[in-house]
């Protein structure tokens, strides 16, 4: 174990040899494995909450094989053990950059009920203030730091996770647990307290040793290595650097000359290219105007650029406009706008994503006292440009959290965005791949999600839309062709949504935010706001995109575009619903689409029926009267005498003799009693009863009656009422009732007489 070629730049050959000898003496520090540290135990306080169990996520056979290898490795290292715990969390396999996978546990449900450990992380100002009078710098990165901390025996069951291969629990502290950073920082502070003579900076698993002279540095490293051995902590040699002259740490560079600001901190602003058109000038002025209260003489400085935005103004870019542009950029990255972070104040992160870039700004303060701490932006890779809109917005949040981690670890953080990707990311049912990695990265942060209108997110919006600076015509990822297409602006869509009373209530709940209960209810149902427009995520859909919520007055137009238009093709109910539900949502969508398509004139005219063809007629031969009965209900009718509303029709299939009975309620019990007392006890037992599939006839009451009297019950096919002979009596019955809407009960005997004397029903029944 010796120095690498890229280490020890300021050292002489003799000094390099001495450092290598020191590393060889403590080679055990860099060997993986070993017992956990005896100086810390992780506790999980869920108070009296019931155990939380989540079913495992589905895995492909290939992923199961990878999972088996990961489990075997963790069992061999004694990091996990088999479990019979009532707790259960699902696992996800997160791919690493080297092509391998990391086993991670989705502890979102457990973290939601875990009491927060408020142990403070180090103040950035204090850490950076100590970075002075430095001659030699070394960095030590602990190896899988969390896995070197034991979990308390009473809390091991709470870390249980379930896989298709069995249930296990952690013996060592797992990644993704809510209070893991606080536990680890408490351990490292205890580690540091035993080194009073060593100038050392510790932030979680990052250790920096600084010394004025080589001899002091050699002695300091010796003390640190002995302390690591005492605490049984292991280091990762590949990530350690010894005797360096420059180290990047928490957004700054620690050098032998002192503390230097990281140029990347303001690079997003300082590298802004010169605007090429009016649109880019307006975007830059909006950002500057957001902090105009901090810029002395803002109106005078910005006047040359403001002149370009006036109506009918000719485009020009002279030395005067260039000076104004440079002066405003300088103001944005200097005090009093850009300030040092105050660890006692909460942070706000504003993010935005475009089709080709990400932009973010770290802020502190509220209202008029709001000021930026750091700016950041970057272009999307070719793969990231293929992400959905929601995934790009979520990527912007995850990238911002990682970018500003040195500031926000352990602090209260508000994510302000004109999209709501975190709500989607935290509620997604079974994350996989990058979605799983992002969801797990959020577990250690204390986040509050806040929606802001797009007009108030001008800084992140500008940073996410950088200007192409290619003078040549070579293609680049920012070059685009502008085509005027008929599109609707978000303001027009919002106006239409506000006309719908139901949607207006939801929008007001998001923008007012005074009723948190009401807001949480709509959020749990998947509703979000994006640039002032209401969208909704479907929890049952595999799509990662949110659907636009359509107001009532525009739903018919949507159906015309997706069903009636020549490009739509008059698809059926399922096909039309599938196409519309990918982009739009409204309550009762299936019912609305079904009614629309059933009433479509073109579909009814040309489309073939989906019903099966009628079978061959099989006329039974009747042996006697009242051998087969046909029964049905007619109604509901206007309430008549004694509150009668239904007509129970019974017809003998052989003689066509009809009996009509007025009923107050069309229940199975009423029909069964009437059939038994008024027909069967008068005319004798039939061999079979024919009826449709009405609930009164398929009920247990009617089935028991037929079973006890040994009557065969025959139900006609669905969509083929003609198989029930009594159906032919209904139109005639309606005609005979006529206009006597309230007195139809009194006319029922006359109607029955007319039906039974039309042909030869009386002769067949009574022989005369």
XYZ file of N, CA, C and O in Angstrom, residues 17-153:
548
model
N 8.314 8.396 0.280
C 8.665 7.095 0.849
C 8.129 6.963 2.278
O 7.584 5.919 2.659
N 8.226 8.021 3.046
C 7.768 7.978 4.432
C 6.241 7.836 4.506
O 5.713 7.133 5.372
N 5.541 8.529 3.602
C 4.075 8.393 3.564
C 3.687 6.961 3.192
O 2.766 6.363 3.778
N 4.399 6.376 2.213
C 4.095 5.005 1.792
C 4.330 4.017 2.926
O 3.548 3.062 3.103
N 5.395 4.234 3.694
C 5.662 3.360 4.837
C 4.522 3.459 5.850
O 4.064 2.449 6.417
N 4.035 4.693 6.088
C 2.928 4.886 7.034
C 1.678 4.144 6.556
O 0.980 3.493 7.357
N 1.380 4.241 5.282
C 0.199 3.548 4.750
C 0.341 2.033 4.885
O -0.636 1.327 5.132
N 1.562 1.534 4.713
C 1.790 0.090 4.850
C 1.588 -0.373 6.284
O 1.147 -1.501 6.531
N 1.925 0.493 7.244
C 1.761 0.123 8.653
C 0.281 -0.047 9.017
O -0.060 -0.860 9.878
N -0.555 0.737 8.387
C -1.989 0.696 8.702
C -2.777 0.106 7.530
O -3.889 0.552 7.225
N -2.209 -0.885 6.875
C -2.870 -1.485 5.717
C -4.189 -2.137 6.101
O -5.111 -2.246 5.282
N -4.330 -2.582 7.368
C -5.582 -3.199 7.801
C -6.756 -2.224 7.737
O -7.917 -2.642 7.642
N -6.451 -0.923 7.803
C -7.518 0.083 7.737
C -8.227 0.041 6.390
O -9.409 0.417 6.295
N -7.541 -0.397 5.350
C -8.110 -0.389 4.012
C -8.665 -1.750 3.593
O -9.107 -1.915 2.468
N -8.631 -2.740 4.505
C -9.177 -4.059 4.196
C -10.672 -4.075 4.493
O -11.095 -3.650 5.568
N -11.486 -4.536 3.554
C -12.952 -4.542 3.791
C -13.337 -5.588 4.818
O -12.583 -6.506 5.136
N -14.574 -5.438 5.332
C -15.099 -6.397 6.296
C -14.779 -6.010 7.715
O -14.334 -4.898 8.017
N -15.021 -6.936 8.626
C -14.755 -6.682 10.039
C -16.018 -6.416 10.823
O -17.125 -6.301 10.292
N -15.849 -6.293 12.142
C -16.975 -6.045 13.041
C -17.438 -4.595 12.932
O -16.673 -3.705 12.535
N -18.713 -4.325 13.318
C -19.185 -2.933 13.317
C -18.518 -2.130 14.433
O -17.972 -2.682 15.394
N -18.568 -0.823 14.297
C -17.979 0.033 15.314
C -18.730 -0.117 16.636
O -19.967 -0.168 16.656
N -18.031 -0.177 17.754
C -18.714 -0.294 19.063
C -19.161 1.048 19.620
O -19.700 1.094 20.727
N -18.930 2.143 18.885
C -19.186 3.484 19.425
C -20.506 4.089 18.941
O -20.766 5.263 19.200
N -21.314 3.311 18.218
C -22.595 3.865 17.757
C -23.564 2.727 17.456
O -23.161 1.636 17.038
N -24.843 2.986 17.703
C -25.928 2.084 17.330
C -27.058 2.924 16.761
O -27.368 4.003 17.286
N -27.667 2.440 15.706
C -28.765 3.174 15.077
C -30.098 2.738 15.667
O -30.376 1.544 15.780
N -30.911 3.722 16.078
C -32.246 3.457 16.617
C -33.295 3.963 15.637
O -33.094 4.957 14.945
N -34.443 3.274 15.596
C -35.566 3.667 14.739
C -36.783 3.810 15.642
O -37.382 2.817 16.068
N -37.166 5.046 15.931
C -38.268 5.321 16.847
C -39.551 5.543 16.044
O -39.725 6.578 15.408
N -40.430 4.543 16.080
C -41.733 4.669 15.412
C -42.865 4.835 16.418
O -44.041 4.720 16.038
N -42.514 5.087 17.684
C -43.481 5.234 18.766
C -44.393 4.004 18.820
O -43.920 2.881 18.816
N -45.706 4.194 18.802
C -46.631 3.060 18.933
C -47.288 2.688 17.616
O -48.371 2.091 17.590
N -46.667 3.066 16.517
C -47.259 2.788 15.211
C -47.222 1.291 14.902
O -46.265 0.597 15.226
N -48.272 0.815 14.264
C -48.350 -0.605 13.902
C -47.296 -0.946 12.851
O -46.862 -0.079 12.090
N -46.860 -2.219 12.811
C -45.872 -2.613 11.792
C -46.361 -2.329 10.379
O -47.545 -2.460 10.078
N -45.432 -1.940 9.527
C -45.747 -1.587 8.140
C -45.257 -2.699 7.232
O -44.093 -3.106 7.300
N -46.139 -3.178 6.379
C -45.786 -4.260 5.460
C -46.206 -3.871 4.055
O -47.363 -3.490 3.827
N -45.273 -3.940 3.112
C -45.522 -3.628 1.707
C -45.143 -4.859 0.886
O -44.078 -5.438 1.103
N -45.995 -5.282 -0.061
C -45.662 -6.478 -0.858
C -44.448 -6.232 -1.742
O -44.145 -5.087 -2.090
N -43.741 -7.293 -2.124
C -42.531 -7.112 -2.951
C -42.873 -6.692 -4.366
O -43.960 -6.978 -4.874
N -41.926 -5.986 -4.993
C -42.076 -5.629 -6.393
C -41.753 -6.835 -7.271
O -40.933 -7.689 -6.919
N -42.366 -6.896 -8.424
C -42.124 -7.999 -9.340
C -40.762 -7.830 -10.012
O -40.355 -6.717 -10.353
N -40.073 -8.931 -10.232
C -38.752 -8.919 -10.849
C -38.710 -9.953 -11.963
O -39.336 -11.016 -11.875
N -37.972 -9.646 -13.001
C -37.778 -10.580 -14.101
C -36.834 -11.699 -13.657
O -36.109 -11.554 -12.663
N -36.805 -12.830 -14.377
C -35.875 -13.909 -14.003
C -34.424 -13.456 -13.949
O -33.663 -13.881 -13.070
N -34.027 -12.572 -14.890
C -32.645 -12.078 -14.877
C -32.375 -11.249 -13.631
O -31.305 -11.364 -13.001
N -33.345 -10.400 -13.244
C -33.166 -9.587 -12.041
C -33.164 -10.453 -10.781
O -32.471 -10.145 -9.807
N -33.936 -11.531 -10.786
C -33.939 -12.423 -9.623
C -32.566 -13.060 -9.415
O -32.126 -13.241 -8.280
N -31.891 -13.390 -10.515
C -30.560 -13.977 -10.407
C -29.579 -12.966 -9.829
O -28.745 -13.295 -8.976
N -29.678 -11.706 -10.281
C -28.819 -10.643 -9.733
C -29.122 -10.434 -8.257
O -28.221 -10.265 -7.427
N -30.427 -10.445 -7.910
C -30.828 -10.260 -6.513
C -30.253 -11.368 -5.642
O -29.782 -11.106 -4.526
N -30.273 -12.597 -6.121
C -29.739 -13.719 -5.354
C -28.247 -13.514 -5.067
O -27.765 -13.761 -3.949
N -27.504 -13.036 -6.064
C -26.074 -12.789 -5.866
C -25.846 -11.691 -4.835
O -24.953 -11.801 -3.983
N -26.648 -10.627 -4.898
C -26.500 -9.533 -3.935
C -26.835 -10.008 -2.515
O -26.153 -9.650 -1.550
N -27.893 -10.792 -2.386
C -28.266 -11.295 -1.058
C -27.183 -12.211 -0.493
O -26.842 -12.132 0.699
N -26.645 -13.073 -1.339
C -25.577 -13.971 -0.872
C -24.359 -13.179 -0.415
O -23.723 -13.522 0.596
N -24.039 -12.096 -1.135
C -22.885 -11.278 -0.756
C -23.117 -10.581 0.581
O -22.222 -10.541 1.437
N -24.332 -10.030 0.793
C -24.638 -9.342 2.052
C -24.706 -10.337 3.216
O -24.313 -10.013 4.343
N -25.201 -11.539 2.956
C -25.221 -12.561 4.008
C -23.802 -12.978 4.388
O -23.495 -13.177 5.571
N -22.938 -13.097 3.386
C -21.556 -13.484 3.640
C -20.836 -12.428 4.461
O -20.021 -12.746 5.346
N -21.137 -11.157 4.208
C -20.505 -10.069 4.946
C -21.186 -9.803 6.285
O -20.791 -8.874 7.001
N -22.235 -10.560 6.596
C -22.985 -10.428 7.860
C -23.604 -9.043 8.020
O -23.689 -8.502 9.117
N -24.056 -8.508 6.895
C -24.764 -7.221 6.937
C -26.260 -7.444 7.088
O -26.960 -6.638 7.691
N -26.774 -8.570 6.566
C -28.182 -8.913 6.712
C -28.297 -10.326 7.268
O -27.313 -11.067 7.327
N -29.520 -10.684 7.679
C -29.806 -12.030 8.143
C -31.267 -12.334 7.832
O -32.071 -11.423 7.585
N -31.625 -13.613 7.808
C -33.002 -14.000 7.548
C -33.914 -13.489 8.653
O -33.491 -13.341 9.806
N -35.174 -13.234 8.296
C -36.074 -12.544 9.230
C -37.462 -13.170 9.218
O -37.904 -13.725 8.202
N -38.162 -13.046 10.351
C -39.578 -13.399 10.476
C -40.344 -12.201 11.031
O -41.306 -12.341 11.788
N -39.931 -11.018 10.665
C -40.488 -9.776 11.199
C -41.864 -9.478 10.595
O -42.124 -9.807 9.437
N -42.761 -8.826 11.367
C -44.040 -8.372 10.782
C -43.861 -7.189 9.846
O -44.767 -6.867 9.083
N -42.701 -6.527 9.919
C -42.404 -5.442 8.993
C -41.944 -6.032 7.660
O -41.344 -7.118 7.615
N -42.194 -5.312 6.582
C -41.716 -5.760 5.269
C -41.691 -4.567 4.326
O -42.695 -3.867 4.163
N -40.529 -4.328 3.737
C -40.372 -3.273 2.740
C -39.879 -3.913 1.441
O -39.127 -4.892 1.474
N -40.293 -3.409 0.294
C -39.856 -4.000 -0.974
C -38.438 -3.568 -1.327
O -37.947 -2.539 -0.854
N -37.775 -4.342 -2.167
C -36.423 -4.028 -2.609
C -36.449 -3.658 -4.080
O -37.327 -4.076 -4.841
N -35.477 -2.855 -4.467
C -35.270 -2.495 -5.872
C -33.788 -2.646 -6.182
O -32.933 -2.459 -5.313
N -33.497 -2.983 -7.413
C -32.114 -3.116 -7.865
C -31.761 -1.875 -8.655
O -32.356 -1.592 -9.695
N -30.795 -1.111 -8.160
C -30.396 0.145 -8.786
C -29.092 -0.091 -9.552
O -28.105 -0.549 -8.961
N -29.066 0.193 -10.855
C -27.836 -0.023 -11.617
C -26.751 0.983 -11.250
O -27.034 2.152 -10.991
N -25.508 0.533 -11.199
C -24.356 1.378 -10.952
C -23.740 1.800 -12.288
O -23.983 1.177 -13.327
N -22.913 2.862 -12.292
C -22.262 3.279 -13.541
C -21.366 2.201 -14.152
O -21.159 2.168 -15.364
N -20.833 1.296 -13.304
C -19.933 0.253 -13.817
C -20.688 -0.955 -14.357
O -20.078 -1.979 -14.685
N -22.019 -0.880 -14.440
C -22.798 -1.978 -14.982
C -23.335 -2.941 -13.945
O -24.200 -3.758 -14.243
N -22.828 -2.880 -12.721
C -23.313 -3.744 -11.651
C -24.576 -3.149 -11.031
O -25.036 -2.084 -11.426
N -25.141 -3.850 -10.032
C -26.363 -3.389 -9.391
C -26.158 -3.283 -7.885
O -25.351 -3.998 -7.302
N -26.908 -2.373 -7.277
C -26.896 -2.207 -5.825
C -28.284 -2.543 -5.288
O -29.294 -2.067 -5.834
N -28.346 -3.344 -4.259
C -29.620 -3.679 -3.638
C -30.027 -2.544 -2.704
O -29.294 -2.211 -1.771
N -31.169 -1.957 -2.955
C -31.691 -0.872 -2.122
C -33.091 -1.249 -1.648
O -33.825 -1.952 -2.335
N -33.443 -0.761 -0.494
C -34.744 -1.047 0.099
C -35.582 0.225 0.082
O -35.097 1.309 0.416
N -36.834 0.082 -0.322
C -37.750 1.221 -0.395
C -38.392 1.428 0.979
O -39.418 0.829 1.299
N -37.765 2.299 1.792
C -38.227 2.539 3.161
C -39.146 3.760 3.267
O -39.262 4.358 4.331
N -39.812 4.141 2.176
C -40.635 5.349 2.218
C -41.751 5.264 3.256
O -42.019 6.229 3.986
N -42.421 4.115 3.348
C -43.509 3.961 4.320
C -42.970 3.994 5.754
O -43.570 4.603 6.641
N -41.847 3.331 5.996
C -41.251 3.320 7.340
C -40.769 4.713 7.725
O -40.986 5.165 8.858
N -40.131 5.413 6.805
C -39.620 6.755 7.102
C -40.743 7.732 7.438
O -40.547 8.679 8.198
N -41.931 7.505 6.845
C -43.044 8.422 7.085
C -43.517 8.393 8.540
O -44.080 9.373 9.034
N -43.294 7.275 9.250
C -43.750 7.166 10.647
C -42.585 7.211 11.631
O -42.798 7.059 12.837
N -41.366 7.409 11.140
C -40.191 7.474 12.012
C -40.034 8.876 12.589
O -40.116 9.869 11.856
N -39.808 8.970 13.896
C -39.590 10.267 14.546
C -38.221 10.804 14.122
O -37.219 10.092 14.121
N -38.187 12.074 13.739
C -36.965 12.686 13.214
C -35.905 12.854 14.305
O -36.200 13.315 15.415
N -34.679 12.466 13.990
C -33.522 12.708 14.860
C -32.938 14.063 14.464
O -32.408 14.223 13.368
N -33.019 15.039 15.347
C -32.627 16.409 15.011
C -31.167 16.706 15.301
O -30.798 17.877 15.505
N -30.336 15.682 15.333
C -28.917 15.940 15.585
C -28.361 16.813 14.465
O -28.518 16.513 13.287
N -27.688 17.929 14.798
C -27.274 18.868 13.744
C -26.057 18.376 12.967
O -25.138 17.775 13.519
N -26.075 18.656 11.686
C -24.888 18.445 10.863
C -23.979 19.663 11.008
O -24.416 20.742 11.431
N -22.692 19.546 10.692
C -21.760 20.669 10.893
C -22.171 21.914 10.118
O -22.720 21.843 9.017
N -21.927 23.077 10.697
C -22.159 24.351 10.016
C -21.095 24.540 8.942
O -19.903 24.383 9.191
N -21.548 24.895 7.763
C -20.606 25.069 6.656
C -19.629 26.199 6.944
O -18.441 26.105 6.617
N -20.130 27.282 7.525
C -19.242 28.413 7.821
C -18.117 28.003 8.759
O -16.957 28.411 8.593
N -18.460 27.174 9.771
C -17.437 26.746 10.727
C -16.407 25.850 10.056
O -15.205 25.961 10.313
N -16.869 24.944 9.193
C -15.936 24.046 8.515
C -14.985 24.824 7.613
O -13.774 24.607 7.608
N -15.544 25.746 6.828
C -14.707 26.493 5.879
C -13.815 27.506 6.586
O -12.746 27.851 6.093
N -14.264 27.980 7.755
C -13.443 28.939 8.509
C -12.157 28.277 9.010
O -11.115 28.932 9.139
N -12.218 26.965 9.273
C -11.038 26.248 9.769
C -10.043 25.931 8.666
O -8.922 25.480 8.952
N -10.428 26.134 7.418
C -9.547 25.778 6.291
C -8.551 26.905 6.018
O -8.606 27.576 4.986
N -7.655 27.157 6.955
C -6.649 28.218 6.821
C -5.277 27.687 7.249
O -5.184 26.693 7.970
N -4.233 28.371 6.791
C -2.862 28.035 7.191
C -2.555 26.563 6.907
O -2.288 25.770 7.810
N -2.672 26.200 5.626
C -2.560 24.802 5.216
C -1.306 24.619 4.361
O -1.022 25.414 3.460
N -0.577 23.527 4.646
C 0.550 23.185 3.797
C 0.346 21.867 3.081
O 0.753 21.694 1.936
N -0.321 20.919 3.778
C -0.558 19.590 3.212
C -1.992 19.168 3.544
O -2.488 19.417 4.648
N -2.637 18.521 2.565
C -4.039 18.120 2.715
C -4.175 16.651 2.328
O -3.636 16.216 1.307
N -4.924 15.892 3.143
C -5.245 14.501 2.819
C -6.739 14.282 3.028
O -7.335 14.865 3.950
N -7.311 13.460 2.192
C -8.737 13.136 2.319
C -8.890 11.632 2.506
O -8.203 10.830 1.862
N -9.802 11.238 3.382
C -10.095 9.829 3.649
C -11.591 9.617 3.480
O -12.401 10.333 4.073
N -11.938 8.644 2.647
C -13.341 8.304 2.399
C -13.608 6.933 3.015
O -12.942 5.952 2.678
N -14.579 6.880 3.924
C -14.883 5.620 4.592
C -15.576 4.650 3.646
O -16.343 5.057 2.768
N -15.312 3.386 3.848
C -15.823 2.343 2.962
C -17.199 1.887 3.424
O -17.358 1.329 4.508
N -18.228 2.170 2.578
C -19.612 1.809 2.933
C -19.875 2.198 4.383
O -20.184 1.350 5.232
N -19.744 3.493 4.654
C -19.778 3.980 6.027
C -20.973 3.510 6.827
O -20.847 3.110 7.999
N -22.168 3.520 6.231
C -23.367 3.126 6.972
C -23.298 1.673 7.416
O -23.804 1.319 8.483
N -22.690 0.814 6.605
C -22.620 -0.610 6.941
C -21.620 -0.900 8.060
O -21.482 -2.059 8.463
N -20.933 0.131 8.549
C -20.022 -0.058 9.664
C -20.676 0.304 10.995
O -20.026 0.293 12.039
N -21.990 0.617 10.953
C -22.732 0.980 12.170
C -23.772 -0.098 12.440
O -24.533 -0.494 11.548
N -23.828 -0.565 13.670
C -24.763 -1.616 14.059
C -26.157 -1.023 14.310
O -26.300 0.113 14.752
N -27.182 -1.818 14.008
C -28.557 -1.450 14.338
C -28.922 -2.069 15.683
O -28.598 -3.228 15.953
N -29.588 -1.305 16.526
C -29.983 -1.801 17.845
C -30.857 -3.050 17.698
O -31.691 -3.147 16.785
N -30.659 -4.001 18.593
C -31.368 -5.279 18.490
C -32.886 -5.102 18.469
O -33.592 -5.850 17.785
